[in-house]
Every structure is written in structure tokens, then in C-alpha cells.
PDB file of C-alpha atoms in Angstrom:
ATOM      1  CA  LEU A   1      31.749  24.306  -0.635  1.00  0.00           C
ATOM      2  CA  GLN A   2      28.504  22.415   0.459  1.00  0.00           C
ATOM      3  CA  TRP A   3      27.942  18.432   0.805  1.00  0.00           C
ATOM      4  CA  SER A   4      25.228  16.396   1.051  1.00  0.00           C
ATOM      5  CA  ASN A   5      26.121  13.734   2.386  1.00  0.00           C
ATOM      6  CA  ALA A   6      28.556  13.153   5.459  1.00  0.00           C
ATOM      7  CA  SER A   7      31.552  11.419   3.861  1.00  0.00           C
ATOM      8  CA  ASN A   8      35.328  11.775   3.966  1.00  0.00           C
ATOM      9  CA  GLU A   9      36.505  14.475   1.689  1.00  0.00           C
ATOM     10  CA  ILE A  10      39.911  15.618   0.364  1.00  0.00           C
ATOM     11  CA  ILE A  11      40.399  18.771  -1.183  1.00  0.00           C
ATOM     12  CA  GLN A  12      43.440  19.874  -3.300  1.00  0.00           C
ATOM     13  CA  LEU A  13      45.053  22.738  -4.252  1.00  0.00           C
ATOM     14  CA  GLY A  14      47.053  24.264  -7.212  1.00  0.00           C
ATOM     15  CA  VAL A  15      48.705  27.564  -7.860  1.00  0.00           C
ATOM     16  CA  ALA A  16      51.275  27.861 -10.919  1.00  0.00           C
ATOM     17  CA  GLN A  17      52.678  30.945 -11.500  1.00  0.00           C
ATOM     18  CA  PHE A  18      55.988  32.395 -13.570  1.00  0.00           C
ATOM     19  CA  GLY A  19      56.849  28.982 -13.893  1.00  0.00           C
ATOM     20  CA  CYS A  20      56.399  28.067 -10.419  1.00  0.00           C
ATOM     21  CA  THR A  21      53.808  25.152  -9.018  1.00  0.00           C
ATOM     22  CA  ASP A  22      52.809  24.009  -5.732  1.00  0.00           C
ATOM     23  CA  ALA A  23      50.149  21.884  -3.752  1.00  0.00           C
ATOM     24  CA  SER A  24      48.277  21.074  -1.253  1.00  0.00           C
ATOM     25  CA  THR A  25      46.002  18.971  -0.213  1.00  0.00           C
ATOM     26  CA  PHE A  26      43.894  18.834   2.879  1.00  0.00           C
ATOM     27  CA  ASP A  27      41.275  16.223   4.480  1.00  0.00           C
ATOM     28  CA  VAL A  28      37.890  17.314   5.385  1.00  0.00           C
ATOM     29  CA  LEU A  29      35.876  15.442   7.302  1.00  0.00           C
ATOM     30  CA  VAL A  30      31.512  15.922   6.874  1.00  0.00           C
ATOM     31  CA  ASN A  31      30.023  14.781   9.840  1.00  0.00           C
ATOM     32  CA  PRO A  32      26.148  13.844   9.530  1.00  0.00           C
ATOM     33  CA  MET A  33      23.330  16.642  10.039  1.00  0.00           C
ATOM     34  CA  PRO A  34      21.167  15.193  13.213  1.00  0.00           C
ATOM     35  CA  ASN A  35      17.358  15.338  12.950  1.00  0.00           C
ATOM     36  CA  SER A  36      14.938  15.508  16.126  1.00  0.00           C
ATOM     37  CA  PRO A  37      11.746  13.558  15.508  1.00  0.00           C
ATOM     38  CA  PHE A  38       9.695  12.199  17.929  1.00  0.00           C
ATOM     39  CA  ASN A  39       6.994  10.610  18.859  1.00  0.00           C
ATOM     40  CA  LEU A  40       4.130  12.361  21.172  1.00  0.00           C
ATOM     41  CA  GLN A  41       0.576  10.836  21.373  1.00  0.00           C
ATOM     42  CA  PRO A  42      -1.976  13.478  20.751  1.00  0.00           C
ATOM     43  CA  ALA A  43      -3.610  14.060  23.974  1.00  0.00           C
ATOM     44  CA  VAL A  44      -3.331  13.569  27.651  1.00  0.00           C
ATOM     45  CA  CYS A  45      -5.612  14.559  30.905  1.00  0.00           C
ATOM     46  CA  VAL A  46      -4.263  16.245  33.300  1.00  0.00           C
ATOM     47  CA  GLY A  47      -1.657  14.675  35.964  1.00  0.00           C
ATOM     48  CA  ASP A  48      -1.746  11.641  33.882  1.00  0.00           C
ATOM     49  CA  PRO A  49       2.376  10.523  32.734  1.00  0.00           C
ATOM     50  CA  VAL A  50       3.261  10.805  29.230  1.00  0.00           C
ATOM     51  CA  THR A  51       5.905   9.063  27.072  1.00  0.00           C
ATOM     52  CA  ILE A  52       7.711  10.761  24.316  1.00  0.00           C
ATOM     53  CA  THR A  53      10.602   9.061  22.393  1.00  0.00           C
ATOM     54  CA  TYR A  54      12.916  10.561  20.679  1.00  0.00           C
ATOM     55  CA  MET A  55      13.245   9.044  16.659  1.00  0.00           C
ATOM     56  CA  GLY A  56      16.257  10.635  15.102  1.00  0.00           C
ATOM     57  CA  ASN A  57      19.350  10.117  14.374  1.00  0.00           C
ATOM     58  CA  GLY A  58      21.689  11.990  16.955  1.00  0.00           C
ATOM     59  CA  GLN A  59      24.426   9.388  18.865  1.00  0.00           C
ATOM     60  CA  SER A  60      24.088   9.544  22.703  1.00  0.00           C
ATOM     61  CA  THR A  61      27.204  12.232  22.443  1.00  0.00           C
ATOM     62  CA  ALA A  62      25.034  14.895  21.175  1.00  0.00           C
ATOM     63  CA  THR A  63      22.746  17.758  23.413  1.00  0.00           C
ATOM     64  CA  TYR A  64      19.798  17.149  23.197  1.00  0.00           C
ATOM     65  CA  THR A  65      18.036  20.355  23.931  1.00  0.00           C
ATOM     66  CA  TRP A  66      13.970  19.706  24.718  1.00  0.00           C
ATOM     67  CA  ASP A  67      11.208  22.286  25.596  1.00  0.00           C
ATOM     68  CA  PHE A  68       8.280  20.485  27.215  1.00  0.00           C
ATOM     69  CA  ASP A  69       6.288  24.221  27.399  1.00  0.00           C
ATOM     70  CA  GLY A  70       5.505  23.430  31.548  1.00  0.00           C
ATOM     71  CA  GLY A  71       5.499  19.995  31.593  1.00  0.00           C
ATOM     72  CA  SER A  72       7.448  18.379  34.536  1.00  0.00           C
ATOM     73  CA  VAL A  73       9.902  15.561  34.173  1.00  0.00           C
ATOM     74  CA  GLN A  74       8.884  12.492  36.168  1.00  0.00           C
ATOM     75  CA  SER A  75      12.464  10.717  34.460  1.00  0.00           C
ATOM     76  CA  GLY A  76      14.289  10.340  31.595  1.00  0.00           C
ATOM     77  CA  SER A  77      17.084  12.367  30.452  1.00  0.00           C
ATOM     78  CA  GLY A  78      19.416  13.386  26.771  1.00  0.00           C
ATOM     79  CA  ALA A  79      17.560  11.256  23.712  1.00  0.00           C
ATOM     80  CA  GLY A  80      14.596   9.648  26.347  1.00  0.00           C
ATOM     81  CA  PRO A  81      12.421   8.446  26.490  1.00  0.00           C
ATOM     82  CA  TYR A  82      10.527  10.720  28.873  1.00  0.00           C
ATOM     83  CA  SER A  83       8.021  10.290  31.133  1.00  0.00           C
ATOM     84  CA  ILE A  84       6.168  14.210  31.487  1.00  0.00           C
ATOM     85  CA  ILE A  85       3.243  15.338  33.671  1.00  0.00           C
ATOM     86  CA  TRP A  86       1.267  18.562  32.664  1.00  0.00           C
ATOM     87  CA  SER A  87      -0.670  20.449  35.496  1.00  0.00           C
ATOM     88  CA  THR A  88      -2.867  22.272  33.750  1.00  0.00           C
ATOM     89  CA  ASP A  89      -4.745  21.780  30.963  1.00  0.00           C
ATOM     90  CA  GLY A  90      -4.001  23.613  27.156  1.00  0.00           C
ATOM     91  CA  ASN A  91      -2.125  23.191  24.323  1.00  0.00           C
ATOM     92  CA  PRO A  92       1.315  22.856  25.126  1.00  0.00           C
ATOM     93  CA  ASP A  93       4.074  22.426  22.479  1.00  0.00           C
ATOM     94  CA  VAL A  94       6.852  20.113  22.741  1.00  0.00           C
ATOM     95  CA  THR A  95      10.223  20.957  20.854  1.00  0.00           C
ATOM     96  CA  LEU A  96      13.263  19.536  20.541  1.00  0.00           C
ATOM     97  CA  VAL A  97      16.802  21.167  19.007  1.00  0.00           C
ATOM     98  CA  VAL A  98      19.789  18.004  18.444  1.00  0.00           C
ATOM     99  CA  SER A  99      23.277  19.540  18.797  1.00  0.00           C
ATOM    100  CA  GLN A 100      26.170  16.937  17.368  1.00  0.00           C
ATOM    101  CA  LEU A 101      29.881  17.217  16.107  1.00  0.00           C
ATOM    102  CA  GLY A 102      29.308  20.928  15.735  1.00  0.00           C
ATOM    103  CA  CYS A 103      25.847  20.833  13.593  1.00  0.00           C
ATOM    104  CA  VAL A 104      22.286  21.721  15.092  1.00  0.00           C
ATOM    105  CA  SER A 105      19.384  19.886  13.780  1.00  0.00           C
ATOM    106  CA  PRO A 106      16.370  22.025  12.360  1.00  0.00           C
ATOM    107  CA  VAL A 107      13.613  22.235  15.492  1.00  0.00           C
ATOM    108  CA  SER A 108      10.738  19.592  15.404  1.00  0.00           C
ATOM    109  CA  ALA A 109       7.957  20.716  17.385  1.00  0.00           C
ATOM    110  CA  ASN A 110       5.130  18.893  18.797  1.00  0.00           C
ATOM    111  CA  GLN A 111       1.699  20.014  20.179  1.00  0.00           C
ATOM    112  CA  ILE A 112      -0.269  17.950  22.380  1.00  0.00           C
ATOM    113  CA  PHE A 113      -3.599  18.786  23.951  1.00  0.00           C
ATOM    114  CA  VAL A 114      -3.976  18.843  27.713  1.00  0.00           C
ATOM    115  CA  ALA A 115      -7.697  17.732  28.804  1.00  0.00           C
ATOM    116  CA  PRO A 116      -8.597  18.513  32.276  1.00  0.00           C
ATOM    117  CA  TYR A 117     -11.168  16.038  33.956  1.00  0.00           C
ATOM    118  CA  PRO A 118     -15.072  16.907  33.834  1.00  0.00           C
ATOM    119  CA  VAL A 119     -16.425  18.574  37.168  1.00  0.00           C
ATOM    120  CA  ILE A 120     -19.147  15.913  38.531  1.00  0.00           C
ATOM    121  CA  ASN A 121     -21.104  16.176  41.615  1.00  0.00           C
ATOM    122  CA  ALA A 122     -23.124  13.284  42.279  1.00  0.00           C
ATOM    123  CA  GLY A 123     -25.013  15.437  44.840  1.00  0.00           C
ATOM    124  CA  LEU A 124     -25.678  15.092  48.723  1.00  0.00           C
ATOM    125  CA  ASN A 125     -26.551  12.732  50.795  1.00  0.00           C
ATOM    126  CA  ALA A 126     -30.189  12.407  51.363  1.00  0.00           C
ATOM    127  CA  LEU A 127     -32.281  10.445  54.365  1.00  0.00           C
ATOM    128  CA  VAL A 128     -35.820  10.023  53.143  1.00  0.00           C
ATOM    129  CA  CYS A 129     -38.325   7.669  53.320  1.00  0.00           C
ATOM    130  CA  SER A 130     -39.689   4.538  50.835  1.00  0.00           C
ATOM    131  CA  GLY A 131     -41.262   6.050  47.705  1.00  0.00           C
ATOM    132  CA  ILE A 132     -39.874   9.319  47.661  1.00  0.00           C
ATOM    133  CA  SER A 133     -38.146  10.098  44.523  1.00  0.00           C
ATOM    134  CA  VAL A 134     -34.842  11.532  45.209  1.00  0.00           C
ATOM    135  CA  PRO A 135     -32.825  13.987  42.844  1.00  0.00           C
ATOM    136  CA  VAL A 136     -29.544  13.349  42.442  1.00  0.00           C
ATOM    137  CA  GLY A 137     -26.254  14.540  40.243  1.00  0.00           C
ATOM    138  CA  LEU A 138     -25.679  18.219  38.345  1.00  0.00           C
ATOM    139  CA  ALA A 139     -26.424  19.820  34.957  1.00  0.00           C
ATOM    140  CA  PRO A 140     -24.043  18.035  32.008  1.00  0.00           C
ATOM    141  CA  GLU A 141     -20.670  18.926  30.356  1.00  0.00           C
ATOM    142  CA  VAL A 142     -20.458  19.094  26.580  1.00  0.00           C
ATOM    143  CA  ASP A 143     -18.423  16.449  25.600  1.00  0.00           C
ATOM    144  CA  VAL A 144     -19.156  13.723  28.685  1.00  0.00           C
ATOM    145  CA  THR A 145     -20.805  10.813  28.858  1.00  0.00           C
ATOM    146  CA  TYR A 146     -21.892   9.741  32.356  1.00  0.00           C
ATOM    147  CA  GLN A 147     -22.620   6.760  34.265  1.00  0.00           C
ATOM    148  CA  TRP A 148     -24.113   5.953  37.520  1.00  0.00           C
ATOM    149  CA  SER A 149     -23.177   2.403  39.933  1.00  0.00           C
ATOM    150  CA  PRO A 150     -25.326   0.628  40.695  1.00  0.00           C
ATOM    151  CA  THR A 151     -27.874   1.124  38.087  1.00  0.00           C
ATOM    152  CA  THR A 152     -30.784  -0.148  40.799  1.00  0.00           C
ATOM    153  CA  ASP A 153     -33.580   2.436  41.288  1.00  0.00           C
ATOM    154  CA  LEU A 154     -32.430   4.690  38.634  1.00  0.00           C
ATOM    155  CA  ILE A 155     -34.878   6.865  36.119  1.00  0.00           C
ATOM    156  CA  ASP A 156     -31.839   6.706  33.982  1.00  0.00           C
ATOM    157  CA  PRO A 157     -28.346   5.860  34.357  1.00  0.00           C
ATOM    158  CA  THR A 158     -27.337   7.614  31.867  1.00  0.00           C
ATOM    159  CA  SER A 159     -27.136  11.352  32.745  1.00  0.00           C
ATOM    160  CA  SER A 160     -25.816  13.465  34.757  1.00  0.00           C
ATOM    161  CA  SER A 161     -28.891  13.971  36.740  1.00  0.00           C
ATOM    162  CA  THR A 162     -31.528  11.627  37.413  1.00  0.00           C
ATOM    163  CA  SER A 163     -33.773  10.656  39.838  1.00  0.00           C
ATOM    164  CA  VAL A 164     -33.530   7.477  42.497  1.00  0.00           C
ATOM    165  CA  SER A 165     -36.874   5.972  43.509  1.00  0.00           C
ATOM    166  CA  THR A 166     -36.773   4.245  46.984  1.00  0.00           C
ATOM    167  CA  ASN A 167     -38.228   2.150  47.352  1.00  0.00           C
ATOM    168  CA  ASN A 168     -37.902   0.150  51.130  1.00  0.00           C
ATOM    169  CA  PRO A 169     -40.723  -2.797  51.278  1.00  0.00           C
ATOM    170  CA  THR A 170     -38.702  -4.035  54.770  1.00  0.00           C
ATOM    171  CA  ILE A 171     -38.937  -1.990  58.407  1.00  0.00           C
ATOM    172  CA  THR A 172     -34.959  -2.238  58.382  1.00  0.00           C
ATOM    173  CA  THR A 173     -33.274   0.904  56.942  1.00  0.00           C
ATOM    174  CA  GLN A 174     -32.125   0.659  54.152  1.00  0.00           C
ATOM    175  CA  VAL A 175     -28.483   2.459  52.768  1.00  0.00           C
ATOM    176  CA  THR A 176     -27.411   2.361  48.917  1.00  0.00           C
ATOM    177  CA  THR A 177     -24.796   4.337  47.612  1.00  0.00           C
ATOM    178  CA  TYR A 178     -25.051   6.028  44.308  1.00  0.00           C
ATOM    179  CA  THR A 179     -21.482   6.836  42.840  1.00  0.00           C
ATOM    180  CA  LEU A 180     -21.066   8.390  39.390  1.00  0.00           C
ATOM    181  CA  THR A 181     -18.668   8.666  36.624  1.00  0.00           C
ATOM    182  CA  ALA A 182     -17.957  10.936  33.723  1.00  0.00           C
ATOM    183  CA  THR A 183     -16.281  11.048  30.521  1.00  0.00           C
ATOM    184  CA  ASN A 184     -14.926  13.415  28.360  1.00  0.00           C
ATOM    185  CA  THR A 185     -14.058  12.637  24.535  1.00  0.00           C
ATOM    186  CA  THR A 186     -10.631  12.276  25.731  1.00  0.00           C
ATOM    187  CA  GLY A 187     -11.145   9.381  28.024  1.00  0.00           C
ATOM    188  CA  CYS A 188     -10.388  11.614  30.974  1.00  0.00           C
TER     189      CYS A 188
END
């Protein structure tokens, strides 16, 4: 026998043979089948925490078997929510199976893209005379945007490599520190 919904059912069995009859009944408790859906954002940067939230019908007494595919649990247990960090880039699969009252859910699986941080290098410190152009930066990476700060005296403040046109009309030494910020399409 198979029931599609959780319920209390009664099974009756009657036997008649040679003029004799007998009957028996017993109760069947049909437990609900747990499910295992969870929310997981599509992408995260290496080393940044991501929150994974269970969205199913499992009870607090259920057994939750999570596999974070190499991710480190920062916080969370049981149904969660969990805070997970991956230390390497890639496409790990997160899976969950819920066991409750002898019933086992189908496996739920979600993949997350763990993106690396862009490689950046603003260049070496330079000591030059006024009027000399100084190259800074490095070759660009694909799908990465760049921003230099401050933008003063830069030829192109949105390029991975550019030049600083130095101009010091005074007799004192001027020091300007330039910072290069790189952001990939994942936001890392």
C-alpha cells in the first residue's frame, strides 16, 4: 500500500473460511516526506562568507546531511542557516538530504561560483624629476574594471596600466600615493 499524503489510516483485514470469520484492524501512521530545498546565492568571492538557508518542511528533530564541497562552516548546524567560506575558486556543489521519522528526502543540489580576486599591481615606487612621465600598473585581465585614486596627473584613471605626468612647480619634494582598485564581474 502507498499513500500520497501524511495521515492516520486504518487497515482492516477480514477472513472467512468454512463458515468461520475473523477480522483484524490496525492503525498506520503515514509520516510526511521531508523535502530539502535551500537558498544559495549564485556567486561569491574566495574567502567571503555566504549564507545558506534551508527552505523545506523538515522538523527541528530531523537529521540534516549537508555537503558543502570543500567549504568551511563558520556558523550553523542542523537546518541552519549556515555561513560558509570557500578558500579556493571553482564551482562547488552544495547538497542536502533530510531524514525524518524514517523518511528520506530526495537530494537537493545547488552550485555556486566561487570567484577569484583579480590580480593587481600598481607598480614600483618611483622617484623622478618634474615633467617626467612614469608608467604604472600592469596588463589588464579579462572582465575586470580598474580605477586609480587619486586621478590627479593620470593619463587614464580607468586603465590597468597608465602613466603619471609629473608636474611639481615648487622647490619642495611632492609625494603622491596612487591606489589601483580592480573589480571583476562577480564584484570581487
